Tab-separated table of C-alpha atoms and ligand atoms in Angstrom:
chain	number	residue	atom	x	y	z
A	1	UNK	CA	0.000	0.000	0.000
A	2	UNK	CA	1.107	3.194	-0.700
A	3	UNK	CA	1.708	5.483	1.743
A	4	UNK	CA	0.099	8.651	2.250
A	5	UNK	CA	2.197	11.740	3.159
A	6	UNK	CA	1.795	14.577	1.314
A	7	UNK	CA	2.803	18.074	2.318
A	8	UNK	CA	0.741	19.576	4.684
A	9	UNK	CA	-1.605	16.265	5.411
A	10	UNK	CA	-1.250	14.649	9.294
A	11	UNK	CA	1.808	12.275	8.578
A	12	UNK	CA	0.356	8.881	9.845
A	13	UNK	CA	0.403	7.456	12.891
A	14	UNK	CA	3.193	6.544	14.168
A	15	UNK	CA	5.886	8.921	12.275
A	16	UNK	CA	8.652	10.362	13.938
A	17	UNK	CA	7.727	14.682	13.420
A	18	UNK	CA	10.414	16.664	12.441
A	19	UNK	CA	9.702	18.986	15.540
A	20	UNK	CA	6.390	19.073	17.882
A	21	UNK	CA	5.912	21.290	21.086
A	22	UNK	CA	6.661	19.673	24.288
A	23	UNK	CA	4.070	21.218	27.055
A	24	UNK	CA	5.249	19.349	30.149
A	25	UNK	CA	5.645	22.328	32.565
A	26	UNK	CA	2.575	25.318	34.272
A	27	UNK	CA	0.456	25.390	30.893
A	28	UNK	CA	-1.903	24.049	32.338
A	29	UNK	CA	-2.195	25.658	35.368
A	30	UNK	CA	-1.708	29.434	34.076
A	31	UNK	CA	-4.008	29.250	31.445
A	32	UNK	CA	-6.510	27.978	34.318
A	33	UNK	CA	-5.721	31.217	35.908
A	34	UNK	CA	-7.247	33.382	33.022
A	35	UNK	CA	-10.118	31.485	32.565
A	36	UNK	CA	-10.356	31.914	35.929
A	37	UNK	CA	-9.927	35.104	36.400
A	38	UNK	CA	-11.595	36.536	32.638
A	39	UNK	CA	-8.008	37.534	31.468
A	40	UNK	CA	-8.642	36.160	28.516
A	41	UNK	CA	-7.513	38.570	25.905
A	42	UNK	CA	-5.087	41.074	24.582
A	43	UNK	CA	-4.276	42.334	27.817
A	44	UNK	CA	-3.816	41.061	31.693
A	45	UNK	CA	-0.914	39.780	33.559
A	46	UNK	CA	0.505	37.110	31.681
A	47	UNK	CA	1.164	39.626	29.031
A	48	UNK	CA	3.127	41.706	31.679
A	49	UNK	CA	5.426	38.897	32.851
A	50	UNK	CA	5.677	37.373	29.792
A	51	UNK	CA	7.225	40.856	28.170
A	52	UNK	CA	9.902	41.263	31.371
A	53	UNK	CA	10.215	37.397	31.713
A	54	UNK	CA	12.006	37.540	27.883
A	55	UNK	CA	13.351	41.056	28.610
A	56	UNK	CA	15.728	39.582	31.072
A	57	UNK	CA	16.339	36.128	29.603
A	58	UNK	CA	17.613	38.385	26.574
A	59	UNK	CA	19.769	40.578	29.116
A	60	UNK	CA	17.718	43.902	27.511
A	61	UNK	CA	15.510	46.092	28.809
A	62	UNK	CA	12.414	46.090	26.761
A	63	UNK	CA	9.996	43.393	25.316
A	64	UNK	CA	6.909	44.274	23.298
A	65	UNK	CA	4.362	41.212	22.660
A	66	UNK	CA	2.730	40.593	19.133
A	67	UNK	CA	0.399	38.235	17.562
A	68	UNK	CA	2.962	36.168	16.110
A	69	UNK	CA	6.733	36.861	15.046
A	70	UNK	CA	6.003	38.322	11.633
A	71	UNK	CA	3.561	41.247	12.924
A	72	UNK	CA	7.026	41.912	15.296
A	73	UNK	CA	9.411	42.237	12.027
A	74	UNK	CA	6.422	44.484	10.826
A	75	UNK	CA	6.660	46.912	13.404
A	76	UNK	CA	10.422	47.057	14.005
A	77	UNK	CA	10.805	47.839	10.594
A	78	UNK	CA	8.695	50.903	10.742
A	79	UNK	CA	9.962	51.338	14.264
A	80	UNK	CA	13.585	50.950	12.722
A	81	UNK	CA	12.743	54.020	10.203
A	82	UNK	CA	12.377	52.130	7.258
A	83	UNK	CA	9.791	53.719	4.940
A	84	UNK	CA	8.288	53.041	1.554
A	85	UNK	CA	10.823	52.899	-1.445
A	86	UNK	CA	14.170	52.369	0.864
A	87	UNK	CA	15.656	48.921	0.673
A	88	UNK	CA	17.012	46.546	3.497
A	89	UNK	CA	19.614	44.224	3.256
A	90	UNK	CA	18.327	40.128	3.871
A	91	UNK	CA	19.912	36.831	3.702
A	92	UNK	CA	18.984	34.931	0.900
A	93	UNK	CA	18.630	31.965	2.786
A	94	UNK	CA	15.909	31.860	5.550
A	95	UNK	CA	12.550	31.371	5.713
A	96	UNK	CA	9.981	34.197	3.889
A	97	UNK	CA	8.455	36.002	6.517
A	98	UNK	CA	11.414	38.516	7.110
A	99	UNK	CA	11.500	39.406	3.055
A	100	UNK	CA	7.439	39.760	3.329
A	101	UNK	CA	7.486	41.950	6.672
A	102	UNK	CA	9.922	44.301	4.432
A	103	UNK	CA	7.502	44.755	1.685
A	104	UNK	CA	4.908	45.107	4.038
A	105	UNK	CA	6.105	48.595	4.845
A	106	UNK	CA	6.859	49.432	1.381
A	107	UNK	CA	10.205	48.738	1.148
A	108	UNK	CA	12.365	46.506	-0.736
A	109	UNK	CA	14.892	43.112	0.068
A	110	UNK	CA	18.444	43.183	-1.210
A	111	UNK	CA	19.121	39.119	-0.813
A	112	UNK	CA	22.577	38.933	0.020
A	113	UNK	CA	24.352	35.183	0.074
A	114	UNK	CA	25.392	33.679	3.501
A	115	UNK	CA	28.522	32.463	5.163
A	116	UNK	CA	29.325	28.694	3.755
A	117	UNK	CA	30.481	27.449	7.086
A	118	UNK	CA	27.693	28.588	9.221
A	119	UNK	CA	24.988	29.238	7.027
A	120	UNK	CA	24.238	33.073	8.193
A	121	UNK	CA	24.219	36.379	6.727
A	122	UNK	CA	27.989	36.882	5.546
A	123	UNK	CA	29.219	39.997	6.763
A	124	UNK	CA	31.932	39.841	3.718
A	125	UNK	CA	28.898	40.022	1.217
A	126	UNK	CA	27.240	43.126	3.233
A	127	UNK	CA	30.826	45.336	3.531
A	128	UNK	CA	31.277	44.453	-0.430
A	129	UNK	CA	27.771	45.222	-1.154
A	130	UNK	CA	27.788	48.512	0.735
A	131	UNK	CA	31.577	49.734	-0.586
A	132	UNK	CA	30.373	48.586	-4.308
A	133	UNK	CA	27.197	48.747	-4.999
A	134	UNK	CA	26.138	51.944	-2.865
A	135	UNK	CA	26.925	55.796	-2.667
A	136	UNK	CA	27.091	56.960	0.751
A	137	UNK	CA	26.241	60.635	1.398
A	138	UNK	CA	24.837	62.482	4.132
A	139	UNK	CA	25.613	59.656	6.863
A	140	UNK	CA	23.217	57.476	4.598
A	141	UNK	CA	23.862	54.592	1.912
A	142	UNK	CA	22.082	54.726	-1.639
A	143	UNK	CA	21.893	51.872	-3.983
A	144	UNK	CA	23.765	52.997	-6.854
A	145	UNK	CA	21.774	51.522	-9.400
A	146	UNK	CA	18.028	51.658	-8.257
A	147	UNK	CA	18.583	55.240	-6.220
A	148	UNK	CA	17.194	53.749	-3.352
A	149	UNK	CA	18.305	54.478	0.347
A	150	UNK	CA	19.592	51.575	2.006
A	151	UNK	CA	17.994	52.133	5.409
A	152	UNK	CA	18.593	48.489	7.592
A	153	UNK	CA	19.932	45.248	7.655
A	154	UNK	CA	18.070	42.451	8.369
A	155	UNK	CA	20.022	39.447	9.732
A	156	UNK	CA	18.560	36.119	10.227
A	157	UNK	CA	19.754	33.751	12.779
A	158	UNK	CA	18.424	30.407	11.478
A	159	UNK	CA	18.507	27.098	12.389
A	160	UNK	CA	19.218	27.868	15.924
A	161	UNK	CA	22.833	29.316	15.209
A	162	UNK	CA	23.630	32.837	15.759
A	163	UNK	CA	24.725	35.689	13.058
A	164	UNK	CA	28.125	37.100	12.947
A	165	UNK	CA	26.511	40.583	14.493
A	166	UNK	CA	29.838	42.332	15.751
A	167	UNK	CA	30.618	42.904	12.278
A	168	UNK	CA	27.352	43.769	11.025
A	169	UNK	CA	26.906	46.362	13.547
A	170	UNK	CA	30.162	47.986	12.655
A	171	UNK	CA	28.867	48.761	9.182
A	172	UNK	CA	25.594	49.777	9.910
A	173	UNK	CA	26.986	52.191	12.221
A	174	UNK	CA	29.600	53.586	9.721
A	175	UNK	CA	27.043	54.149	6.939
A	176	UNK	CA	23.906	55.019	9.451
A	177	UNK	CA	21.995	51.612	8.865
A	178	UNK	CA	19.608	50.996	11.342
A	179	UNK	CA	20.106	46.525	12.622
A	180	UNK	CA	16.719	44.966	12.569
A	181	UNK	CA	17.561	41.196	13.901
A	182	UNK	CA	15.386	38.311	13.431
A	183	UNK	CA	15.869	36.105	15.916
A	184	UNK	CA	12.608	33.939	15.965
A	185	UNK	CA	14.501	30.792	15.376
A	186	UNK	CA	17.193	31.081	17.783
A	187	UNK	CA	15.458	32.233	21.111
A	188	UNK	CA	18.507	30.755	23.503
A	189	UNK	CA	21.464	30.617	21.903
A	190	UNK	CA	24.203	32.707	22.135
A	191	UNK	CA	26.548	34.802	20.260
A	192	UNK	CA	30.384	35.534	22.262
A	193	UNK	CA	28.370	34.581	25.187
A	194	UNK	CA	25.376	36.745	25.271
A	195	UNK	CA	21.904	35.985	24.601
A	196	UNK	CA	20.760	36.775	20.777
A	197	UNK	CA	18.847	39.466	20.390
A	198	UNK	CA	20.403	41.721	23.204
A	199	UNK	CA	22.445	44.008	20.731
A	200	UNK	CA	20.825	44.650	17.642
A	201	UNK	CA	18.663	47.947	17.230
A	202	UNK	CA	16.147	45.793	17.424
A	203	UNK	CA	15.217	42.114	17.613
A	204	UNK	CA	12.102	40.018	17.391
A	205	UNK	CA	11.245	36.253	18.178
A	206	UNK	CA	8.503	34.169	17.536
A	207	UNK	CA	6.617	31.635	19.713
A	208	UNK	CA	4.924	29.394	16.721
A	209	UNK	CA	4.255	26.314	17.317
A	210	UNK	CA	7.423	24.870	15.568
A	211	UNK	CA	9.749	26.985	17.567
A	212	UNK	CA	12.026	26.342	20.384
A	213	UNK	CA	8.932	27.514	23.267
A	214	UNK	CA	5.451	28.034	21.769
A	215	UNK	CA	2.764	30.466	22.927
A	216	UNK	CA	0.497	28.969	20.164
A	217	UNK	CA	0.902	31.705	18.415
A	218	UNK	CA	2.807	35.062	18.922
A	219	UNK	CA	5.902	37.375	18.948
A	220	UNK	CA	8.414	39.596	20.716
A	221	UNK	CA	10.269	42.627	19.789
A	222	UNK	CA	13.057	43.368	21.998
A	223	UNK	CA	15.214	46.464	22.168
A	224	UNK	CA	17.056	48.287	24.732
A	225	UNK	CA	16.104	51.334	23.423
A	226	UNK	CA	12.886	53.196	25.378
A	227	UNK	CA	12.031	55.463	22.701
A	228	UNK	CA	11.671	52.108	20.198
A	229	UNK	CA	9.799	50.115	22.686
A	230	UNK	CA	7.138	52.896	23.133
A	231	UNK	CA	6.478	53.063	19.132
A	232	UNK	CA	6.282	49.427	18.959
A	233	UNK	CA	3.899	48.982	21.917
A	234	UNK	CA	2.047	52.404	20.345
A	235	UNK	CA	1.367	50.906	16.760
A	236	UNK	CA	0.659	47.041	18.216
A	237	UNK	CA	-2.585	48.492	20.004
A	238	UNK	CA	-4.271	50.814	17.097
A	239	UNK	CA	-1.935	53.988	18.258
A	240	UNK	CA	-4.616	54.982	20.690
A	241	UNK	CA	-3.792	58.570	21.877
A	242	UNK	CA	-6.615	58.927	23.885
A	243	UNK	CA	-8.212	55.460	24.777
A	244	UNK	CA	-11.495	56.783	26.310
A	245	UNK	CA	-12.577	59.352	23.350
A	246	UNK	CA	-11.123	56.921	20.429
A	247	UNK	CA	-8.146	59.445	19.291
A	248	UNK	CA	-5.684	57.184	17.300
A	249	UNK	CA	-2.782	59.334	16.343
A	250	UNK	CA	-1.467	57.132	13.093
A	251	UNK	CA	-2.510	53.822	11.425
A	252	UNK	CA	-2.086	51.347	14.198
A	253	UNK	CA	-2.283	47.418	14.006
A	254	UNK	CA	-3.894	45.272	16.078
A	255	UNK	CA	-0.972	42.889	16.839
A	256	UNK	CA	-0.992	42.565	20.466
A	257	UNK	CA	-0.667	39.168	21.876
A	258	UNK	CA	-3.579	37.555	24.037
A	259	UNK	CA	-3.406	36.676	28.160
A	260	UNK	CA	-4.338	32.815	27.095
A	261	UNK	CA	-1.287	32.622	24.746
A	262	UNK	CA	0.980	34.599	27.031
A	263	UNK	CA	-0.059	31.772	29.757
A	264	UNK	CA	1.336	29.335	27.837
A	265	UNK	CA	4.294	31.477	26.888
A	266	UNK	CA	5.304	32.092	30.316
A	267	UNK	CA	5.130	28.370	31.288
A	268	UNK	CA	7.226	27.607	27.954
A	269	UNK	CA	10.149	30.361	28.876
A	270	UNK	CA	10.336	28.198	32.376
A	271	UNK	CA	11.360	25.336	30.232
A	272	UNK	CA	13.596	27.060	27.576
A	273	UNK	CA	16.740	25.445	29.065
A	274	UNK	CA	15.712	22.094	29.200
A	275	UNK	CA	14.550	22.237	25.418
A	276	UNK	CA	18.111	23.749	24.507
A	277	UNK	CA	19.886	20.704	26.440
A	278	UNK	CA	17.766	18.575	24.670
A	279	UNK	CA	18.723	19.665	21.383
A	280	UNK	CA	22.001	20.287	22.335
A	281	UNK	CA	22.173	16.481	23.175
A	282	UNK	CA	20.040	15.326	20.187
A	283	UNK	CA	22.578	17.453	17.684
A	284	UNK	CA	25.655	16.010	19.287
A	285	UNK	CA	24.186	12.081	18.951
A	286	UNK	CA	23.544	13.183	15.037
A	287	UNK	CA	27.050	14.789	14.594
A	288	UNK	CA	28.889	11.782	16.066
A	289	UNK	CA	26.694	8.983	14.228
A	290	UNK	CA	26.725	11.009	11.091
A	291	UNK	CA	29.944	12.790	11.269
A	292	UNK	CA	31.904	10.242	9.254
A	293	UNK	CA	29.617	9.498	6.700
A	294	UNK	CA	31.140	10.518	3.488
A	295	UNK	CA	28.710	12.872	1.396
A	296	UNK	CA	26.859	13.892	4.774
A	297	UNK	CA	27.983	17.564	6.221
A	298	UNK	CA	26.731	17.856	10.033
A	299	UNK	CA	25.001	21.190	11.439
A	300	UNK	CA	27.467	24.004	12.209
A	301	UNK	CA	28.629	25.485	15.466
A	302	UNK	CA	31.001	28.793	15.454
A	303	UNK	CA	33.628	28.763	17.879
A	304	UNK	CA	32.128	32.182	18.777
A	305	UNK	CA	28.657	30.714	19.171
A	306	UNK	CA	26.290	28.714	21.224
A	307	UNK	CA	23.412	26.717	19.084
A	308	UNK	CA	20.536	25.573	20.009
A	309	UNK	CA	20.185	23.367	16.583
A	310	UNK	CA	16.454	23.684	16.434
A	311	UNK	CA	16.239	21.734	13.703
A	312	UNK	CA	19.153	19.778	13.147
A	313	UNK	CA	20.175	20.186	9.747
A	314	UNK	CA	22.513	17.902	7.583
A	315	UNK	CA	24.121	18.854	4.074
A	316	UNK	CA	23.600	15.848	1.591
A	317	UNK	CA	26.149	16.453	-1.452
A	318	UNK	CA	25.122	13.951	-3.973
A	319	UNK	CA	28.334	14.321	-5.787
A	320	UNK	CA	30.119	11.986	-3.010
A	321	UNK	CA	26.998	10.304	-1.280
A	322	UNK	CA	24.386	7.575	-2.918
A	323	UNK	CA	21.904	9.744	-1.938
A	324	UNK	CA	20.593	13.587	-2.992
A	325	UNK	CA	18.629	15.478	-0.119
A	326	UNK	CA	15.297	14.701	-1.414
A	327	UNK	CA	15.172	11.579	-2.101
A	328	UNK	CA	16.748	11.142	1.465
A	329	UNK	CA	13.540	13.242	2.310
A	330	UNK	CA	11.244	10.620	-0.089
A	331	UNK	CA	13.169	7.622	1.532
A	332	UNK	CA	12.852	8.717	5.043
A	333	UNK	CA	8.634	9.424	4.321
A	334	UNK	CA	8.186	5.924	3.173
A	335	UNK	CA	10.507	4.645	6.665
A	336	UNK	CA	7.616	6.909	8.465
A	337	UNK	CA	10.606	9.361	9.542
A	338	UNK	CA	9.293	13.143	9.023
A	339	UNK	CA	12.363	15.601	7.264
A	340	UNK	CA	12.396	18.713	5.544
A	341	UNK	CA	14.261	20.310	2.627
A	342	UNK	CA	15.490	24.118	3.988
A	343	UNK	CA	13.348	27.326	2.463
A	344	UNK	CA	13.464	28.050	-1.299
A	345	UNK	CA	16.430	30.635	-1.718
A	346	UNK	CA	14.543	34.113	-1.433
A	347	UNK	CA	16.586	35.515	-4.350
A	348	UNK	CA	14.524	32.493	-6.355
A	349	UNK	CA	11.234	33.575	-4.954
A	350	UNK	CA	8.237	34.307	-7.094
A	351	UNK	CA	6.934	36.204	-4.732
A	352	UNK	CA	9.788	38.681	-4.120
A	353	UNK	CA	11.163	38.808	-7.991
A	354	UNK	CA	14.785	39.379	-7.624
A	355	UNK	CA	16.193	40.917	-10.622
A	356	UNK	CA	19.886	40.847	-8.718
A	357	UNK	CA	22.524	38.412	-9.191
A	358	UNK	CA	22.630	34.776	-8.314
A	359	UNK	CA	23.506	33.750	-4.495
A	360	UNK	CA	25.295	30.454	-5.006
A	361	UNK	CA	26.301	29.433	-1.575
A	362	UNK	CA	22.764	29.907	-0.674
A	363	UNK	CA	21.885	27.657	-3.241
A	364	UNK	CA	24.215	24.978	-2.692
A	365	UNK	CA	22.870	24.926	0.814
A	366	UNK	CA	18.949	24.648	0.469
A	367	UNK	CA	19.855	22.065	-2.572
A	368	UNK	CA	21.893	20.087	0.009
A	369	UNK	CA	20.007	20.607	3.364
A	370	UNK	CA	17.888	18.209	5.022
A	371	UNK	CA	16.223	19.294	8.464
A	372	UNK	CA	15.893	15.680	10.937
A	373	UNK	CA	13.784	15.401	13.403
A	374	UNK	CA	14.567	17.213	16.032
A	375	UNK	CA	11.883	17.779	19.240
A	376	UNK	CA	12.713	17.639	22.580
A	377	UNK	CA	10.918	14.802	23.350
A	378	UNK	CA	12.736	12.740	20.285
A	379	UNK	CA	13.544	9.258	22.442
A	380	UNK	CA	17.363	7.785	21.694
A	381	UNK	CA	15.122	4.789	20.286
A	382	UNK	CA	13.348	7.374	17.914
A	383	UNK	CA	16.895	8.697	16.856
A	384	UNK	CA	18.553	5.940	15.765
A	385	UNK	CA	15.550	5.047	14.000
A	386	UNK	CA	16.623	8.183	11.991
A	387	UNK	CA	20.015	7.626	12.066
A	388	UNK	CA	20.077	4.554	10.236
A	389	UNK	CA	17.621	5.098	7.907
A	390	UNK	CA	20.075	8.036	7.117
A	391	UNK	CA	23.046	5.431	6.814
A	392	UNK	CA	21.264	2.867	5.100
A	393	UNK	CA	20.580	5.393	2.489
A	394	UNK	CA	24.082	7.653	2.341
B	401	PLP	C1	9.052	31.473	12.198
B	401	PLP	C2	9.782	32.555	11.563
B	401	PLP	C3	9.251	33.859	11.477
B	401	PLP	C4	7.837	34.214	11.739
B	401	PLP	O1	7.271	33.879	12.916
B	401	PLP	P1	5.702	33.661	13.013
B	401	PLP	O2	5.483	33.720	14.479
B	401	PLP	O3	5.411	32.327	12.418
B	401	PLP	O4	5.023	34.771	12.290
B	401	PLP	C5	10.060	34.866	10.981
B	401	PLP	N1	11.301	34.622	10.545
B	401	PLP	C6	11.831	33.382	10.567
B	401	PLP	C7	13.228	33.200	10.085
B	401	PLP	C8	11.095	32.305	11.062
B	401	PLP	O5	11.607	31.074	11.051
């Protein structure tokens, strides 16, 4: 019999998921509390802790709740100062929402091509785009060839592994780039030894259900900046001037996150440490089964970095191995074993129509990359499940 598993149907029963939320910890018991107490909504106490509860795991000073991560890109952008027409520098190798939230304020993404060793926004590619391909005058960079200010940079820490920020930060600051940082895959891991998303301008997180802790649904913006953390909170709730006689002084959104899903946020940031052990562990038990495999790459780690491999990701290079990275994915379906292939390169993407050049380390990555499963929960009988199928098939 065949088996079913397409995209986006319930993989049957009994497949190992590539990542599932693991609610072992005070969900139950907070989210009591607002039914209890009629906090059910976009406002109440969980909301409150949950902002200062990731304020200080960050180390920063402010935390703004959204809806989800995407609506938090949204407003730091416009927060940031980026306006219709300028462009913002993105990786070309992450996952869509950060290229969408950019056009959602009018602006355009320049997809830059990432590191090859760690898979994040190469710093090289930004300081050559910049000194090339831009005019800087007036303390502000201007795309030579579409006239376009350059007003932010947009770096994406995926897979769990931190961006090279340091030297990020140093250009943005010499040519007067604001550093929007999307961190919503990467909540716990650290760059040099602080917590992601402390430095940056700005930086935003998401609590979907695939990430590292889940609210449900919903998102964080985190600065350290006051000024930043008052427009963001300002535009999230309809920019109500005067709440009793309806005076909204610009077009707000209504992106603020619920009490129920803060509940379950709050109980989720209590068990953010165990998860990163947990995938800590998983990713070393990949790396040393896998690590000698010829024609199989293992996920990354900087020496400068601390990962929390939330989804452990392995390069397949068909050139050396029997295998290619999807039909690895096809052969690991029909073993009941759920994998992934990484995001279509955003410089290919219909939707955002880049007429630039071509990013080929990006590409060579998301042809070769094949997420495992990777939950916190995944049993050492579940994983070498995996791991031999993997084997069997390299
Ligand atoms: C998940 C994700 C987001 C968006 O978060 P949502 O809460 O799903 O809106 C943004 N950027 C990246 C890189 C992500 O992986």
């Amino acid at each position: 019999m065949a088996t079913r598993f397409e995209p986006g149907a319930p993989p049957p029963a009994g497949t190992i998921p590539l990542s599932v939320p693991v609610l072992h910890g005070n969900e139950w018991s907070y989210v009591k509390e607002c039914l209890d107490t009629g906090w059910v909504s976009s406002a109440g106490p969980f909301v409150d802790r949950f902002e200062r509860d990731v304020a200080r795991r960050v180390g920063t000073h402010h935390a703004v709740a959204t809806v989800n991560g995407t609506a938090a890109l949204h407003l730091a952008l416009i927060a940031a100062g980026v306006e219709r027409g300028d462009e913002v520098i993105v990786p070309s190798l992450t996952f869509i929402a950060p290229a969408n939230a950019v056009r959602y304020v009018g602006a355009r993404p320049v997809f830059l091509d990432v590191d090859p060793e760690y898979w994040q926004l190469d710093p090289g590619a930004v300081a050559a785009f910049l000194r090339d391909e831009c005019r800087i005058a007036g303390g502000e960079a201007w795309n030579k060839e579409t006239g376009a200010r350059v007003k932010a940079i947009l770096p994406v820490d995926i897979l769990g592994h931190p961006v090279d920020l340091d030297p990020l930060l140093t250009l943005a600051r010499a040519d007067g780039l604001a550093v929007v940082q999307d961190s919503t895959e990467s909540l716990g891991s650290l760059y040099k030894g602080r917590p992601v998303g402390a430095d940056a301008d700005i930086a935003c997180f998401s609590f979907n259900g695939n990430k590292i802790i889940t609210a449900g649904g919903g998102g964080m913006v985190v600065t350290r900046d006051e000024a930043l953390a008052a427009r963001v909170r300002y535009l999230s709730t309809q920019a109500k001037d005067d709440p009793s006689e309806y005076v909204h002084g610009d077009v707000g959104y209504n992106y603020r996150l619920t009490n129920l899903q803060a509940a379950v946020g709050c109980a989720q940031l209590e068990q953010l440490d165990d998860h990163v052990r947990r995938k800590r562990a998983i990713a070393r038990s990949y790396a040393k089964a896998l690590g000698g495999v010829p024609g199989i790459g293992s996920a990354p780690e900087a020496p400068w970095a601390r990962s929390t491999f939330w989804l452990y990701t392995i390069l397949v290079d068909a050139s050396v191995s029997r295998t290619s990275s999807r039909s690895l994915i096809s052969t690991l379906r029909s073993k009941h074993i759920e994998s992934r292939p990484l995001w279509q390169p955003l410089h290919r993407s219909p939707a955002h129509a880049w007429k630039g050049r071509d990013r080929p380390v990006s590409e060579r990555i998301v042809t070769q990359g094949v997420s495992l499963p990777s939950s916190p929960n995944l049993t050492s009988e579940d994983q070498e499940r995996v791991i031999d199928a993997v084997r069997d098939a390299a």
